[in-house]
Every structure is written in C-alpha cells, then in structure tokens.
C-alpha cells in the first residue's frame, strides 16, 4: 500500500509542476455574480476559471492541478461536476466579508477510486511504472492512460451531500473565496481524498 501511495505522490508532484502559473482577472464584481461564476467553473471542472475567484487554496489543490493537467482527469471530473447540484441556503454580508452557506449534492466516486487503485497496482506488478527511467512524456501518457482505464465501468450513480459555509471577501476586481478548503476541494473531486483514505484503511 505504501508503494502505491509513493507512486501516486510522485506523479502528483510531477504533473503539478508542469502547470504554468496563470493570473486571470475575474469577470463579475457583485457577490451574486462571483458566486454564480465560481460554481459554474466548479461544475465544469475548470481550474483556470476557478482560480479567478479564489484568493488562497488548501494544500490539497495539488490533486486538482494533477487531474486538470491530464485530458482524462478533466474528462472524468467534468462529468462528475455536470451532475452536481448546488443550492445557496443563506448569505450573511458584513462589510467586505460574506459567509455563504451552500448545500452540495455531488458525485461520490468510489468506483473510480477502486478502479484506479487496481490499475496502478497492475502497472506496478507489470513493471510499467519505472518513474526513474521514464521520460516526462511517458509519465504523462501513462498516467493519463491509467485514468482512462479507471473510468471504465463507473456508473455515476452514487451521491453524497455536504453543506459548507464559504467565506467570500471583496477585492478590487470581484468577490473571491478567502480560502478554498480541503472539504470544498473534496466535493469538486467527487470525494477523491475521502475515498483514498477509506481505501487505505480497508487494506
């Protein structure tokens, strides 16, 4: 199990390092416009778009960067996002800060995680993941292929609900999320972190 996570971490760090830093300006200036824009980008799993509305990210954003960097990662989480339901329950504004209570009904990608785990182990057993001797392009191609295989057989029928209070702060360009928490990132990644931890404990 430790070898599996070592390989996953190596890939995560490698792929994340390939993503160039992109500074983008947000479109909407009102709180309502910023909320609408961020959640739209979230459902489309557009990391570049979401960055416009976030001041700071939790460290687990590296998982988002990793998946966004690869076609099959974007494809899977975009499909999960398209099935997400978002309901704003309340908004409390105080000066340049606003606490927005949001209820999410989102995909719980257990099938995908189990498949991904099995695919990675299969590649390890067959010696297809020799990261030290693989070129950058080979690593990207291999990891993208593994994600594609992991998507096979996923039913997209398991859901979870999560209610979060998200703090927005007013900036010159628009309202932005003060910090995208690990829980919010876990929602946009269909419980990626939660299911990985659950799988680890079961082994």
XYZ file of C-alpha atoms in Angstrom:
203
model
C 0.000 0.000 0.000
C 2.866 2.386 0.831
C 4.413 1.772 -2.598
C 1.108 2.660 -4.241
C 0.955 5.987 -2.414
C 4.619 6.696 -3.110
C 3.977 6.296 -6.832
C 0.804 8.386 -6.675
C 2.590 11.158 -4.766
C 5.484 11.157 -7.240
C 3.078 11.515 -10.139
C 1.073 14.188 -8.345
C 4.159 16.312 -7.687
C 5.482 15.811 -11.199
C 2.279 16.666 -13.037
C 1.514 19.629 -10.778
C 4.941 21.098 -11.502
C 4.142 21.179 -15.219
C 1.192 23.554 -14.835
C 2.225 27.141 -15.503
C 1.101 29.835 -13.087
C -1.702 31.758 -14.736
C -3.050 35.010 -13.355
C -6.568 35.730 -14.549
C -8.985 38.543 -13.878
C -12.459 37.742 -12.614
C -15.485 38.848 -14.580
C -18.264 39.709 -12.134
C -17.960 42.378 -9.445
C -21.065 41.682 -7.347
C -21.162 38.882 -4.762
C -24.006 37.136 -6.595
C -22.095 37.314 -9.887
C -18.938 35.933 -8.273
C -20.837 33.083 -6.619
C -22.545 32.162 -9.864
C -19.319 32.328 -11.844
C -17.280 30.246 -9.392
C -19.871 27.487 -9.072
C -20.259 27.390 -12.851
C -16.497 26.883 -13.262
C -16.552 24.311 -10.456
C -19.230 22.236 -12.172
C -17.243 22.377 -15.407
C -14.053 21.445 -13.517
C -12.285 24.451 -14.998
C -9.393 25.030 -12.595
C -8.125 28.009 -14.557
C -11.573 29.581 -14.351
C -11.998 28.806 -10.645
C -8.686 30.481 -9.834
C -10.224 33.824 -10.753
C -12.486 33.607 -7.727
C -10.149 32.142 -5.093
C -7.535 34.055 -3.116
C -5.955 31.018 -1.478
C -6.241 27.239 -1.833
C -5.849 24.423 0.653
C -2.736 22.309 0.046
C -4.887 19.555 -1.468
C -5.292 21.782 -4.545
C -2.357 19.781 -5.929
C -4.887 16.992 -6.565
C -6.996 19.400 -8.636
C -3.930 20.575 -10.560
C -2.877 16.996 -11.234
C -6.258 15.949 -12.612
C -6.766 19.182 -14.564
C -3.386 18.721 -16.280
C -4.479 15.492 -17.969
C -7.266 15.050 -20.554
C -8.802 12.014 -18.884
C -8.680 13.694 -15.478
C -10.527 16.731 -16.818
C -12.996 14.476 -18.620
C -13.873 12.428 -15.543
C -14.249 15.293 -13.069
C -16.100 17.436 -15.584
C -18.633 14.637 -15.950
C -18.901 14.370 -12.159
C -19.313 18.138 -11.926
C -22.060 18.188 -14.526
C -24.178 16.049 -12.178
C -23.585 18.287 -9.168
C -26.480 20.221 -7.626
C -25.688 23.428 -5.743
C -28.107 25.345 -3.508
C -27.223 28.554 -1.665
C -29.013 28.375 1.691
C -28.029 31.732 3.140
C -25.717 34.710 2.662
C -24.540 36.918 5.512
C -22.638 40.024 4.438
C -20.631 42.156 6.855
C -18.578 44.883 5.229
C -16.113 43.325 2.809
C -16.747 39.788 4.030
C -19.605 37.409 3.314
C -20.363 33.954 4.702
C -22.257 31.899 2.144
C -23.866 28.661 3.307
C -24.055 26.188 0.421
C -25.537 22.704 0.109
C -23.902 20.401 -2.443
C -25.301 17.165 -3.843
C -22.320 15.695 -5.637
C -20.792 12.537 -7.032
C -19.110 10.064 -4.698
C -16.523 8.411 -6.956
C -15.915 5.198 -5.024
C -15.983 3.049 -8.167
C -13.418 5.287 -9.855
C -11.036 5.161 -6.867
C -11.252 1.363 -6.584
C -10.595 1.034 -10.312
C -7.705 3.499 -10.123
C -6.120 1.613 -7.239
C -6.355 -1.672 -9.122
C -4.978 -0.156 -12.325
C -1.968 1.363 -10.530
C -1.210 -1.937 -8.796
C -1.443 -3.738 -12.138
C 1.016 -1.300 -13.705
C 3.382 -1.731 -10.748
C 3.246 -5.523 -10.928
C 3.936 -5.455 -14.667
C 6.813 -3.007 -14.240
C 5.141 -0.247 -16.255
C 5.768 2.455 -13.643
C 9.533 2.841 -13.507
C 9.411 6.598 -12.932
C 13.172 6.985 -12.667
C 13.684 5.746 -16.208
C 10.611 7.212 -17.882
C 10.648 10.465 -19.817
C 8.288 13.301 -18.920
C 6.080 12.497 -21.883
C 5.979 8.800 -20.990
C 4.890 9.588 -17.441
C 2.122 11.903 -18.642
C 0.942 9.422 -21.260
C 0.989 6.525 -18.791
C -0.847 8.363 -16.037
C -3.450 9.657 -18.482
C -3.956 6.101 -19.749
C -4.423 4.829 -16.187
C -7.071 7.465 -15.532
C -8.840 6.441 -18.735
C -8.869 2.786 -17.698
C -10.147 3.749 -14.243
C -13.190 5.425 -15.796
C -14.384 2.184 -17.379
C -17.413 0.715 -15.648
C -18.064 3.779 -13.475
C -21.842 4.178 -13.132
C -22.010 7.817 -11.933
C -24.930 6.952 -9.658
C -23.505 7.380 -6.166
C -24.059 10.733 -4.483
C -23.227 12.486 -1.234
C -24.458 15.717 0.297
C -22.302 18.284 2.023
C -23.191 21.665 3.498
C -20.342 24.161 3.753
C -20.046 27.768 4.793
C -17.742 29.516 2.350
C -16.238 32.888 3.167
C -16.033 35.400 0.322
C -14.039 38.637 0.576
C -14.390 41.723 -1.576
C -11.434 42.638 -3.816
C -10.922 45.314 -6.460
C -11.996 43.023 -9.289
C -14.731 40.955 -7.615
C -15.671 38.889 -4.567
C -13.329 35.944 -4.038
C -13.286 32.891 -1.806
C -10.908 33.695 1.040
C -9.634 30.107 1.109
C -10.878 27.079 -0.810
C -10.911 24.467 1.948
C -9.968 20.824 1.690
C -13.651 19.959 2.143
C -14.641 22.119 -0.836
C -11.869 20.584 -2.930
C -13.037 17.114 -1.895
C -16.521 17.987 -3.180
C -15.214 19.125 -6.575
C -13.085 15.952 -6.762
C -16.019 13.608 -6.048
C -14.610 12.569 -2.643
C -11.184 11.730 -4.092
C -9.317 12.303 -0.817
C -12.022 10.763 1.360
C -12.276 7.626 -0.755
C -8.492 7.222 -0.938
C -8.324 7.362 2.870
C -11.221 4.911 3.150
C -9.487 2.501 0.772
C -6.226 2.782 2.707
C -7.926 1.911 5.994
C -9.654 -1.088 4.413
C -6.382 -2.630 3.258
